[in-house]
Each structure stands twice: as structure tokens, then as C-alpha cells.
């Protein structure tokens, strides 16, 4: 949590204003406490089948898990946390629940996004989940007790790519939609990027990208150009807090440095920290 501690002040500046049964001493199982009583609730992003899903199997049902602030401590801000995992899995044990607990303990309403990954969820499917998550939280802001203009997205590694790309592809929503969630903007009010995998779509000398090597056997370069946020970022990008690592063998820092420079050139409020640690520091 060393870098998260640095966000206590910066987060609000950038925003521009279940349970398991435990054995008792007698050896019998204690009664489980419903997760809702612990301030933890999980919501499906779509009431019916998710957009582009082929079934209702668990791997094709994207969700948001809510972690409420302690009673009387809520500050009205919210974060949607996108764990990493190279788009093949989700590192929620490292970059999900612990991060949500950290924010919630400081009065920030936290949501962990379980977006679709793997063989049935090639891009742009995860991005549909990212945009829907922002819309969903904004549409239900009153219900969750948050300010609809103080909703941020926090992304780690591949989740950082998801957060950045969600921000650059955001739109104001469709006011004519029959789905009230879709009438809301998908743009986060601020973004936190932790060792983001922003160059995963870059095409290498072999004509392929890191993403294709992880998730697909091959891909057409032109189809993946849109998934490089550095190519699309401009003055409308949300205020951003970035941290990266100098000894990161999975996601070299040079890509995020270029992204930072692009934000500075576009006059986007941005702050960046680079640590002498390896990939995966939270």
C-alpha cells in the first residue's frame, strides 16, 4: 500500500472538486454473516445477458463488488478498481479487495470490477465492461451516496490499460436509450494508473502485439490501433495520478513516460511517481 498512501490527498485534488464460517471454541461452525452486513455487495452490470456475451456462465457475467466506507466517514467520492491479469485472469487478491478496503477505510466508496477476460473476451469486450461500470455507478450515484461527478477509475497493469482506454473512448451516453444506465456518461472524473500495460497493443518486429501473444494466436495490427491510449489522449482526458516501477520486466517504464509527456503537452492535470521496485507493488 506504499503508493496508495500517497493518494490520500492527491485523489481528491485530481477529482476536481461471502463471508466464511469460522469454528467456535467448542468446535462447531459459527453462523456465517451475510456479506451485505459487512458492507459488501455484488451487482451485475447488466440485468440480463451482458453485451456481446454468448451465455450466462460466470465467466461472461461482469460484476461490480461494492465496499462501503465505515458509517459516518463517507466523503462522497467513489473509485472503480480494475485489477490486472494480462486480460487472461484477474489479480483480485492483490489488486482488488485489499485496494478496495484501503479506499473504504478512508471514506471513499470502492467498487471492484470483475471484467471479462480470456478466450471469450477478446478486446473490445473488456472495454464494454469498463464503460458500463462507470455508467452503472453514475446512474446509481444517489443510491450509493456518492457525487456523480466524483467517480474515478483505478487500474493496475492490464487494468490500467482498461482504465486509460475507457477514459479516451468515453462518451456522454445515449439519452434516448431504453436502458437508464446507458443514458449516463462513461467518462471517469479522474484516473489512477498503476504500472499500466499501455504498450500491450503496440506491434513488434514480428508483426504481433504483447496482447495477441497472451490472449490470441494472431491479430491484425490495424484492428488494435484504437487500443493504444497514447494515440488518442488529448485535453479532454481526466486528471491523472500515475505510478510505475523502474525494475519492471513485464511493463517497461518508457511507455508510461511517453504517456505522461503526452498528458503534460495536452495540459491535463497529471502527477507521476516512479519507484525502484518490481511489477505488482500496491
C-alpha atoms as a printed R data frame, in Angstrom:
    type eleno elety resid chain resno       x       y       z
1   ATOM     1    CA   UNK     A     1   0.000   0.000   0.000
2   ATOM     2    CA   UNK     A     2   3.013   2.318  -0.125
3   ATOM     3    CA   UNK     A     3   1.833   4.171  -3.230
4   ATOM     4    CA   UNK     A     4  -1.813   4.191  -2.213
5   ATOM     5    CA   UNK     A     5  -0.830   6.189   0.854
6   ATOM     6    CA   UNK     A     6   0.337   8.966  -1.450
7   ATOM     7    CA   UNK     A     7  -3.162   9.178  -2.920
8   ATOM     8    CA   UNK     A     8  -4.899  10.314   0.273
9   ATOM     9    CA   UNK     A     9  -4.527  13.980  -0.715
10  ATOM    10    CA   UNK     A    10  -3.924  13.708  -4.456
11  ATOM    11    CA   UNK     A    11  -7.055  11.678  -5.173
12  ATOM    12    CA   UNK     A    12  -9.405  14.492  -4.244
13  ATOM    13    CA   UNK     A    13  -7.295  17.155  -5.919
14  ATOM    14    CA   UNK     A    14  -7.344  15.203  -9.162
15  ATOM    15    CA   UNK     A    15 -11.072  14.590  -8.942
16  ATOM    16    CA   UNK     A    16 -11.656  18.221  -9.461
17  ATOM    17    CA   UNK     A    17 -13.608  19.134  -6.727
18  ATOM    18    CA   UNK     A    18 -19.224 -14.306   1.158
19  ATOM    19    CA   UNK     A    19 -18.076 -14.398   4.487
20  ATOM    20    CA   UNK     A    20 -16.721 -17.796   5.682
21  ATOM    21    CA   UNK     A    21 -17.911 -19.851   8.665
22  ATOM    22    CA   UNK     A    22 -15.340 -19.902  11.459
23  ATOM    23    CA   UNK     A    23 -15.074 -22.685  14.032
24  ATOM    24    CA   UNK     A    24 -16.196 -21.727  17.536
25  ATOM    25    CA   UNK     A    25 -14.228 -22.711  20.615
26  ATOM    26    CA   UNK     A    26 -16.497 -25.712  21.034
27  ATOM    27    CA   UNK     A    27 -15.508 -26.905  17.575
28  ATOM    28    CA   UNK     A    28 -18.874 -26.198  15.943
29  ATOM    29    CA   UNK     A    29 -19.227 -23.877  12.955
30  ATOM    30    CA   UNK     A    30 -20.296 -20.313  13.646
31  ATOM    31    CA   UNK     A    31 -23.166 -18.837  11.630
32  ATOM    32    CA   UNK     A    32 -21.861 -17.004   8.529
33  ATOM    33    CA   UNK     A    33 -22.541 -13.266   8.398
34  ATOM    34    CA   UNK     A    34 -24.265 -12.140   5.180
35  ATOM    35    CA   UNK     A    35 -21.852 -10.074   3.088
36  ATOM    36    CA   UNK     A    36 -24.346  -7.221   2.923
37  ATOM    37    CA   UNK     A    37 -23.980  -6.799   6.704
38  ATOM    38    CA   UNK     A    38 -20.260  -6.356   6.161
39  ATOM    39    CA   UNK     A    39 -20.829  -3.530   3.696
40  ATOM    40    CA   UNK     A    40 -20.052  -5.762   0.716
41  ATOM    41    CA   UNK     A    41 -22.499  -6.241  -2.145
42  ATOM    42    CA   UNK     A    42 -22.076  -7.505  -5.713
43  ATOM    43    CA   UNK     A    43 -24.037  -6.227  -8.706
44  ATOM    44    CA   UNK     A    44 -24.289  -7.496 -12.271
45  ATOM    45    CA   UNK     A    45 -23.501  -4.761 -14.783
46  ATOM    46    CA   UNK     A    46 -26.421  -5.848 -16.953
47  ATOM    47    CA   UNK     A    47 -29.729  -7.153 -15.619
48  ATOM    48    CA   UNK     A    48 -29.922  -9.680 -18.420
49  ATOM    49    CA   UNK     A    49 -27.178 -11.163 -20.566
50  ATOM    50    CA   UNK     A    50 -24.152  -8.882 -20.829
51  ATOM    51    CA   UNK     A    51 -23.419  -7.077 -24.084
52  ATOM    52    CA   UNK     A    52 -21.577  -9.382 -26.523
53  ATOM    53    CA   UNK     A    53 -21.900 -12.366 -24.141
54  ATOM    54    CA   UNK     A    54 -22.730 -15.752 -25.647
55  ATOM    55    CA   UNK     A    55 -24.060 -17.253 -22.413
56  ATOM    56    CA   UNK     A    56 -24.863 -16.548 -18.770
57  ATOM    57    CA   UNK     A    57 -21.892 -18.534 -17.490
58  ATOM    58    CA   UNK     A    58 -19.946 -16.981 -14.628
59  ATOM    59    CA   UNK     A    59 -17.012 -16.052 -16.857
60  ATOM    60    CA   UNK     A    60 -19.335 -13.993 -19.060
61  ATOM    61    CA   UNK     A    61 -21.091 -12.089 -16.274
62  ATOM    62    CA   UNK     A    62 -19.188  -8.883 -15.426
63  ATOM    63    CA   UNK     A    63 -19.853  -7.519 -11.951
64  ATOM    64    CA   UNK     A    64 -19.091  -4.697  -9.544
65  ATOM    65    CA   UNK     A    65 -18.473  -5.551  -5.905
66  ATOM    66    CA   UNK     A    66 -19.193  -2.665  -3.564
67  ATOM    67    CA   UNK     A    67 -17.149  -1.961  -0.433
68  ATOM    68    CA   UNK     A    68 -18.832   0.717   1.660
69  ATOM    69    CA   UNK     A    69 -16.948   3.237   3.803
70  ATOM    70    CA   UNK     A    70 -17.293   2.989   7.549
71  ATOM    71    CA   UNK     A    71 -20.505   4.574   8.855
72  ATOM    72    CA   UNK     A    72 -20.191   8.330   9.109
73  ATOM    73    CA   UNK     A    73 -16.916   8.527   7.137
74  ATOM    74    CA   UNK     A    74 -18.133   8.686   3.508
75  ATOM    75    CA   UNK     A    75 -16.755  11.683   1.608
76  ATOM    76    CA   UNK     A    76 -18.949  11.309  -1.482
77  ATOM    77    CA   UNK     A    77 -16.235  10.095  -3.867
78  ATOM    78    CA   UNK     A    78 -16.056   6.660  -5.485
79  ATOM    79    CA   UNK     A    79 -13.449   4.558  -7.259
80  ATOM    80    CA   UNK     A    80 -13.891   1.674  -9.673
81  ATOM    81    CA   UNK     A    81 -10.917  -0.667  -9.298
82  ATOM    82    CA   UNK     A    82  -9.775  -2.711 -12.299
83  ATOM    83    CA   UNK     A    83  -7.276  -5.430 -11.273
84  ATOM    84    CA   UNK     A    84  -4.610  -6.595 -13.701
85  ATOM    85    CA   UNK     A    85  -4.024 -10.054 -15.112
86  ATOM    86    CA   UNK     A    86  -2.904  -9.576 -18.747
87  ATOM    87    CA   UNK     A    87  -6.535  -9.887 -19.886
88  ATOM    88    CA   UNK     A    88  -6.389 -13.630 -19.212
89  ATOM    89    CA   UNK     A    89  -7.235 -13.552 -15.484
90  ATOM    90    CA   UNK     A    90  -7.916 -11.063 -12.674
91  ATOM    91    CA   UNK     A    91  -5.428 -10.419  -9.856
92  ATOM    92    CA   UNK     A    92  -8.166  -9.526  -7.390
93  ATOM    93    CA   UNK     A    93  -6.354 -10.940  -4.347
94  ATOM    94    CA   UNK     A    94  -3.575  -8.376  -4.803
95  ATOM    95    CA   UNK     A    95  -5.191  -5.540  -6.732
96  ATOM    96    CA   UNK     A    96  -8.874  -5.886  -5.833
97  ATOM    97    CA   UNK     A    97 -10.081  -6.472  -2.283
98  ATOM    98    CA   UNK     A    98  -7.015  -5.009  -0.469
99  ATOM    99    CA   UNK     A    99  -7.219  -1.837  -2.557
100 ATOM   100    CA   UNK     A   100 -10.971  -1.516  -2.016
101 ATOM   101    CA   UNK     A   101 -10.550  -1.927   1.739
102 ATOM   102    CA   UNK     A   102  -7.868   0.773   1.736
103 ATOM   103    CA   UNK     A   103 -10.106   3.293  -0.010
104 ATOM   104    CA   UNK     A   104 -13.213   2.386   2.002
105 ATOM   105    CA   UNK     A   105 -11.323   2.876   5.265
106 ATOM   106    CA   UNK     A   106 -10.678   6.453   4.129
107 ATOM   107    CA   UNK     A   107 -14.280   7.276   3.307
108 ATOM   108    CA   UNK     A   108 -14.177   6.511  -0.417
109 ATOM   109    CA   UNK     A   109 -16.850   4.177  -1.767
110 ATOM   110    CA   UNK     A   110 -14.980   1.436  -3.634
111 ATOM   111    CA   UNK     A   111 -16.091  -0.959  -6.344
112 ATOM   112    CA   UNK     A   112 -14.000  -3.875  -7.617
113 ATOM   113    CA   UNK     A   113 -14.706  -4.515 -11.285
114 ATOM   114    CA   UNK     A   114 -14.721  -8.138 -12.423
115 ATOM   115    CA   UNK     A   115 -14.475  -7.555 -16.151
116 ATOM   116    CA   UNK     A   116 -14.491 -10.302 -18.746
117 ATOM   117    CA   UNK     A   117 -11.137 -11.823 -19.694
118 ATOM   118    CA   UNK     A   118  -9.779 -14.853 -21.522
119 ATOM   119    CA   UNK     A   119 -10.714 -16.681 -24.695
120 ATOM   120    CA   UNK     A   120 -14.317 -15.474 -24.732
121 ATOM   121    CA   UNK     A   121 -13.477 -11.864 -24.001
122 ATOM   122    CA   UNK     A   122 -11.114 -10.509 -26.623
123 ATOM   123    CA   UNK     A   123 -10.963  -6.743 -26.941
124 ATOM   124    CA   UNK     A   124 -13.160  -4.745 -27.134
125 ATOM   125    CA   UNK     A   125 -15.285  -6.855 -24.739
126 ATOM   126    CA   UNK     A   126 -13.425  -5.798 -21.547
127 ATOM   127    CA   UNK     A   127 -13.838  -2.169 -22.602
128 ATOM   128    CA   UNK     A   128 -17.597  -2.633 -22.788
129 ATOM   129    CA   UNK     A   129 -17.427  -3.662 -19.133
130 ATOM   130    CA   UNK     A   130 -15.239  -0.689 -18.202
131 ATOM   131    CA   UNK     A   131 -17.595   1.833 -19.787
132 ATOM   132    CA   UNK     A   132 -20.647   0.087 -18.364
133 ATOM   133    CA   UNK     A   133 -19.138   0.133 -14.866
134 ATOM   134    CA   UNK     A   134 -18.703   3.915 -14.930
135 ATOM   135    CA   UNK     A   135 -22.215   4.399 -16.288
136 ATOM   136    CA   UNK     A   136 -23.661   1.998 -13.698
137 ATOM   137    CA   UNK     A   137 -22.067   3.753 -10.724
138 ATOM   138    CA   UNK     A   138 -23.078   7.162 -12.065
139 ATOM   139    CA   UNK     A   139 -26.655   6.030 -12.745
140 ATOM   140    CA   UNK     A   140 -26.905   4.762  -9.166
141 ATOM   141    CA   UNK     A   141 -24.978   7.587  -7.500
142 ATOM   142    CA   UNK     A   142 -27.840   8.624  -5.237
143 ATOM   143    CA   UNK     A   143 -28.404   5.038  -4.155
144 ATOM   144    CA   UNK     A   144 -24.724   4.646  -3.276
145 ATOM   145    CA   UNK     A   145 -24.487   8.055  -1.602
146 ATOM   146    CA   UNK     A   146 -21.850   9.456  -3.934
147 ATOM   147    CA   UNK     A   147 -21.361  12.534  -6.094
148 ATOM   148    CA   UNK     A   148 -21.832  11.537  -9.767
149 ATOM   149    CA   UNK     A   149 -19.044  13.956 -10.676
150 ATOM   150    CA   UNK     A   150 -16.502  12.352  -8.328
151 ATOM   151    CA   UNK     A   151 -16.216   8.874  -9.808
152 ATOM   152    CA   UNK     A   152 -12.697   7.723 -10.587
153 ATOM   153    CA   UNK     A   153 -11.172   4.636 -12.132
154 ATOM   154    CA   UNK     A   154  -8.112   2.907 -10.647
155 ATOM   155    CA   UNK     A   155  -6.351   0.393 -12.886
156 ATOM   156    CA   UNK     A   156  -3.413  -1.951 -12.324
157 ATOM   157    CA   UNK     A   157  -1.310  -3.371 -15.182
158 ATOM   158    CA   UNK     A   158  -3.828  -4.580 -17.807
159 ATOM   159    CA   UNK     A   159  -6.489  -2.939 -15.649
160 ATOM   160    CA   UNK     A   160  -4.528   0.289 -16.120
161 ATOM   161    CA   UNK     A   161  -4.853  -0.151 -19.864
162 ATOM   162    CA   UNK     A   162  -8.573  -0.743 -19.371
163 ATOM   163    CA   UNK     A   163  -8.930   2.422 -17.270
164 ATOM   164    CA   UNK     A   164  -6.952   4.604 -19.689
165 ATOM   165    CA   UNK     A   165  -8.768   3.268 -22.745
166 ATOM   166    CA   UNK     A   166 -12.148   3.608 -21.048
167 ATOM   167    CA   UNK     A   167 -11.295   7.263 -20.445
168 ATOM   168    CA   UNK     A   168 -10.204   8.038 -24.010
169 ATOM   169    CA   UNK     A   169 -13.177   6.230 -25.559
170 ATOM   170    CA   UNK     A   170 -15.745   7.694 -23.157
171 ATOM   171    CA   UNK     A   171 -18.926   9.319 -24.395
172 ATOM   172    CA   UNK     A   172 -21.814  11.243 -22.873
173 ATOM   173    CA   UNK     A   173 -24.291   8.380 -23.128
174 ATOM   174    CA   UNK     A   174 -27.445   7.856 -25.168
175 ATOM   175    CA   UNK     A   175 -30.307   9.921 -23.766
176 ATOM   176    CA   UNK     A   176 -32.764   8.037 -25.980
177 ATOM   177    CA   UNK     A   177 -31.759   4.607 -24.671
178 ATOM   178    CA   UNK     A   178 -34.421   2.414 -23.088
179 ATOM   179    CA   UNK     A   179 -31.762   1.370 -20.571
180 ATOM   180    CA   UNK     A   180 -31.410   4.152 -17.963
181 ATOM   181    CA   UNK     A   181 -27.812   3.143 -17.258
182 ATOM   182    CA   UNK     A   182 -26.844   3.811 -20.882
183 ATOM   183    CA   UNK     A   183 -28.102   7.387 -20.628
184 ATOM   184    CA   UNK     A   184 -25.126   8.264 -18.417
185 ATOM   185    CA   UNK     A   185 -21.602   9.323 -19.301
186 ATOM   186    CA   UNK     A   186 -18.882   6.661 -19.302
187 ATOM   187    CA   UNK     A   187 -16.119   9.166 -18.563
188 ATOM   188    CA   UNK     A   188 -14.326   8.830 -15.205
189 ATOM   189    CA   UNK     A   189 -13.741  12.119 -13.403
190 ATOM   190    CA   UNK     A   190 -10.182  11.086 -12.551
191 ATOM   191    CA   UNK     A   191  -7.886   8.168 -13.289
192 ATOM   192    CA   UNK     A   192  -5.222   6.387 -11.235
193 ATOM   193    CA   UNK     A   193  -2.851   4.219 -13.279
194 ATOM   194    CA   UNK     A   194  -0.580   1.731 -11.505
195 ATOM   195    CA   UNK     A   195   2.188   0.222 -13.686
196 ATOM   196    CA   UNK     A   196  -0.294   0.273 -16.599
197 ATOM   197    CA   UNK     A   197   0.182  -2.037 -19.578
198 ATOM   198    CA   UNK     A   198  -0.296   0.767 -22.098
199 ATOM   199    CA   UNK     A   199   2.036  -0.635 -24.753
200 ATOM   200    CA   UNK     A   200   0.417  -4.065 -24.843
201 ATOM   201    CA   UNK     A   201  -1.194  -3.271 -28.184
202 ATOM   202    CA   UNK     A   202   1.989  -1.940 -29.800
203 ATOM   203    CA   UNK     A   203   3.035  -4.016 -32.800
204 ATOM   204    CA   UNK     A   204   6.526  -5.508 -32.521
205 ATOM   205    CA   UNK     A   205   9.057  -6.509 -35.164
206 ATOM   206    CA   UNK     A   206   7.273  -9.838 -35.586
207 ATOM   207    CA   UNK     A   207   4.061  -8.078 -36.576
208 ATOM   208    CA   UNK     A   208   2.250  -9.041 -33.373
209 ATOM   209    CA   UNK     A   209   1.493  -7.357 -30.059
210 ATOM   210    CA   UNK     A   210   2.048  -8.477 -26.485
211 ATOM   211    CA   UNK     A   211  -1.721  -8.677 -26.113
212 ATOM   212    CA   UNK     A   212  -2.036 -11.081 -29.035
213 ATOM   213    CA   UNK     A   213   0.744 -13.270 -27.639
214 ATOM   214    CA   UNK     A   214  -1.102 -13.513 -24.327
215 ATOM   215    CA   UNK     A   215  -4.680 -13.792 -25.484
216 ATOM   216    CA   UNK     A   216  -4.819 -14.722 -29.165
217 ATOM   217    CA   UNK     A   217  -2.770 -16.774 -31.593
218 ATOM   218    CA   UNK     A   218  -2.655 -13.856 -34.035
219 ATOM   219    CA   UNK     A   219  -4.213 -10.488 -34.711
220 ATOM   220    CA   UNK     A   220  -4.474  -7.850 -37.408
221 ATOM   221    CA   UNK     A   221  -2.402  -4.795 -36.379
222 ATOM   222    CA   UNK     A   222  -4.825  -2.223 -37.766
223 ATOM   223    CA   UNK     A   223  -7.620  -3.681 -35.645
224 ATOM   224    CA   UNK     A   224  -5.686  -2.945 -32.466
225 ATOM   225    CA   UNK     A   225  -4.503   0.593 -33.178
226 ATOM   226    CA   UNK     A   226  -7.548   2.003 -31.360
227 ATOM   227    CA   UNK     A   227  -6.470   0.272 -28.159
228 ATOM   228    CA   UNK     A   228  -3.324   2.367 -27.737
229 ATOM   229    CA   UNK     A   229  -4.461   5.229 -25.483
230 ATOM   230    CA   UNK     A   230  -1.330   7.265 -26.193
231 ATOM   231    CA   UNK     A   231  -2.551   7.684 -29.766
232 ATOM   232    CA   UNK     A   232  -5.882   9.153 -28.651
233 ATOM   233    CA   UNK     A   233  -5.187  11.073 -25.462
234 ATOM   234    CA   UNK     A   234  -5.923  14.791 -25.552
235 ATOM   235    CA   UNK     A   235  -7.075  17.764 -23.497
236 ATOM   236    CA   UNK     A   236 -10.312  16.013 -22.542
237 ATOM   237    CA   UNK     A   237  -8.552  13.213 -20.674
238 ATOM   238    CA   UNK     A   238  -9.397  13.191 -16.932
239 ATOM   239    CA   UNK     A   239  -6.921  14.368 -14.270
240 ATOM   240    CA   UNK     A   240  -4.478  11.523 -13.694
241 ATOM   241    CA   UNK     A   241  -2.221  10.089 -10.994
242 ATOM   242    CA   UNK     A   242   0.396   7.580 -12.215
243 ATOM   243    CA   UNK     A   243   2.916   5.364 -10.528
244 ATOM   244    CA   UNK     A   244   5.280   2.943 -12.160
245 ATOM   245    CA   UNK     A   245   8.447   0.967 -11.419
246 ATOM   246    CA   UNK     A   246  11.972   1.187 -12.807
247 ATOM   247    CA   UNK     A   247  12.740  -2.526 -12.495
248 ATOM   248    CA   UNK     A   248   9.510  -3.698 -14.125
249 ATOM   249    CA   UNK     A   249  10.362  -6.517 -16.534
250 ATOM   250    CA   UNK     A   250   6.745  -7.013 -17.585
251 ATOM   251    CA   UNK     A   251   5.771  -3.420 -18.322
252 ATOM   252    CA   UNK     A   252   8.785  -1.181 -19.082
253 ATOM   253    CA   UNK     A   253   8.503   2.374 -17.792
254 ATOM   254    CA   UNK     A   254   9.322   4.076 -21.095
255 ATOM   255    CA   UNK     A   255   5.771   3.635 -22.389
256 ATOM   256    CA   UNK     A   256   4.164   5.316 -19.404
257 ATOM   257    CA   UNK     A   257   6.742   8.116 -19.528
258 ATOM   258    CA   UNK     A   258   5.659   8.848 -23.105
259 ATOM   259    CA   UNK     A   259   2.044   8.770 -21.976
260 ATOM   260    CA   UNK     A   260   2.827  11.184 -19.143
261 ATOM   261    CA   UNK     A   261   4.552  13.553 -21.571
262 ATOM   262    CA   UNK     A   262   1.530  13.425 -23.860
263 ATOM   263    CA   UNK     A   263  -0.736  14.374 -20.951
264 ATOM   264    CA   UNK     A   264   1.545  17.265 -19.994
265 ATOM   265    CA   UNK     A   265   1.550  18.510 -23.597
266 ATOM   266    CA   UNK     A   266  -2.258  18.369 -23.602
267 ATOM   267    CA   UNK     A   267  -2.318  20.342 -20.317
268 ATOM   268    CA   UNK     A   268  -4.084  17.541 -18.476
269 ATOM   269    CA   UNK     A   269  -3.513  17.719 -14.683
270 ATOM   270    CA   UNK     A   270  -1.156  14.796 -14.050
271 ATOM   271    CA   UNK     A   271   1.301  13.575 -11.439
272 ATOM   272    CA   UNK     A   272   3.697  10.648 -11.832
273 ATOM   273    CA   UNK     A   273   5.938   8.688  -9.445
274 ATOM   274    CA   UNK     A   274   8.451   6.015 -10.460
275 ATOM   275    CA   UNK     A   275   9.667   3.600  -7.770
276 ATOM   276    CA   UNK     A   276  12.700   1.329  -7.643
277 ATOM   277    CA   UNK     A   277  10.635  -1.833  -7.235
278 ATOM   278    CA   UNK     A   278   9.273  -4.563  -9.485
279 ATOM   279    CA   UNK     A   279   5.910  -5.068 -11.177
280 ATOM   280    CA   UNK     A   280   2.945  -5.607  -8.880
281 ATOM   281    CA   UNK     A   281   3.667  -3.233  -5.990
282 ATOM   282    CA   UNK     A   282   0.446  -1.986  -4.401
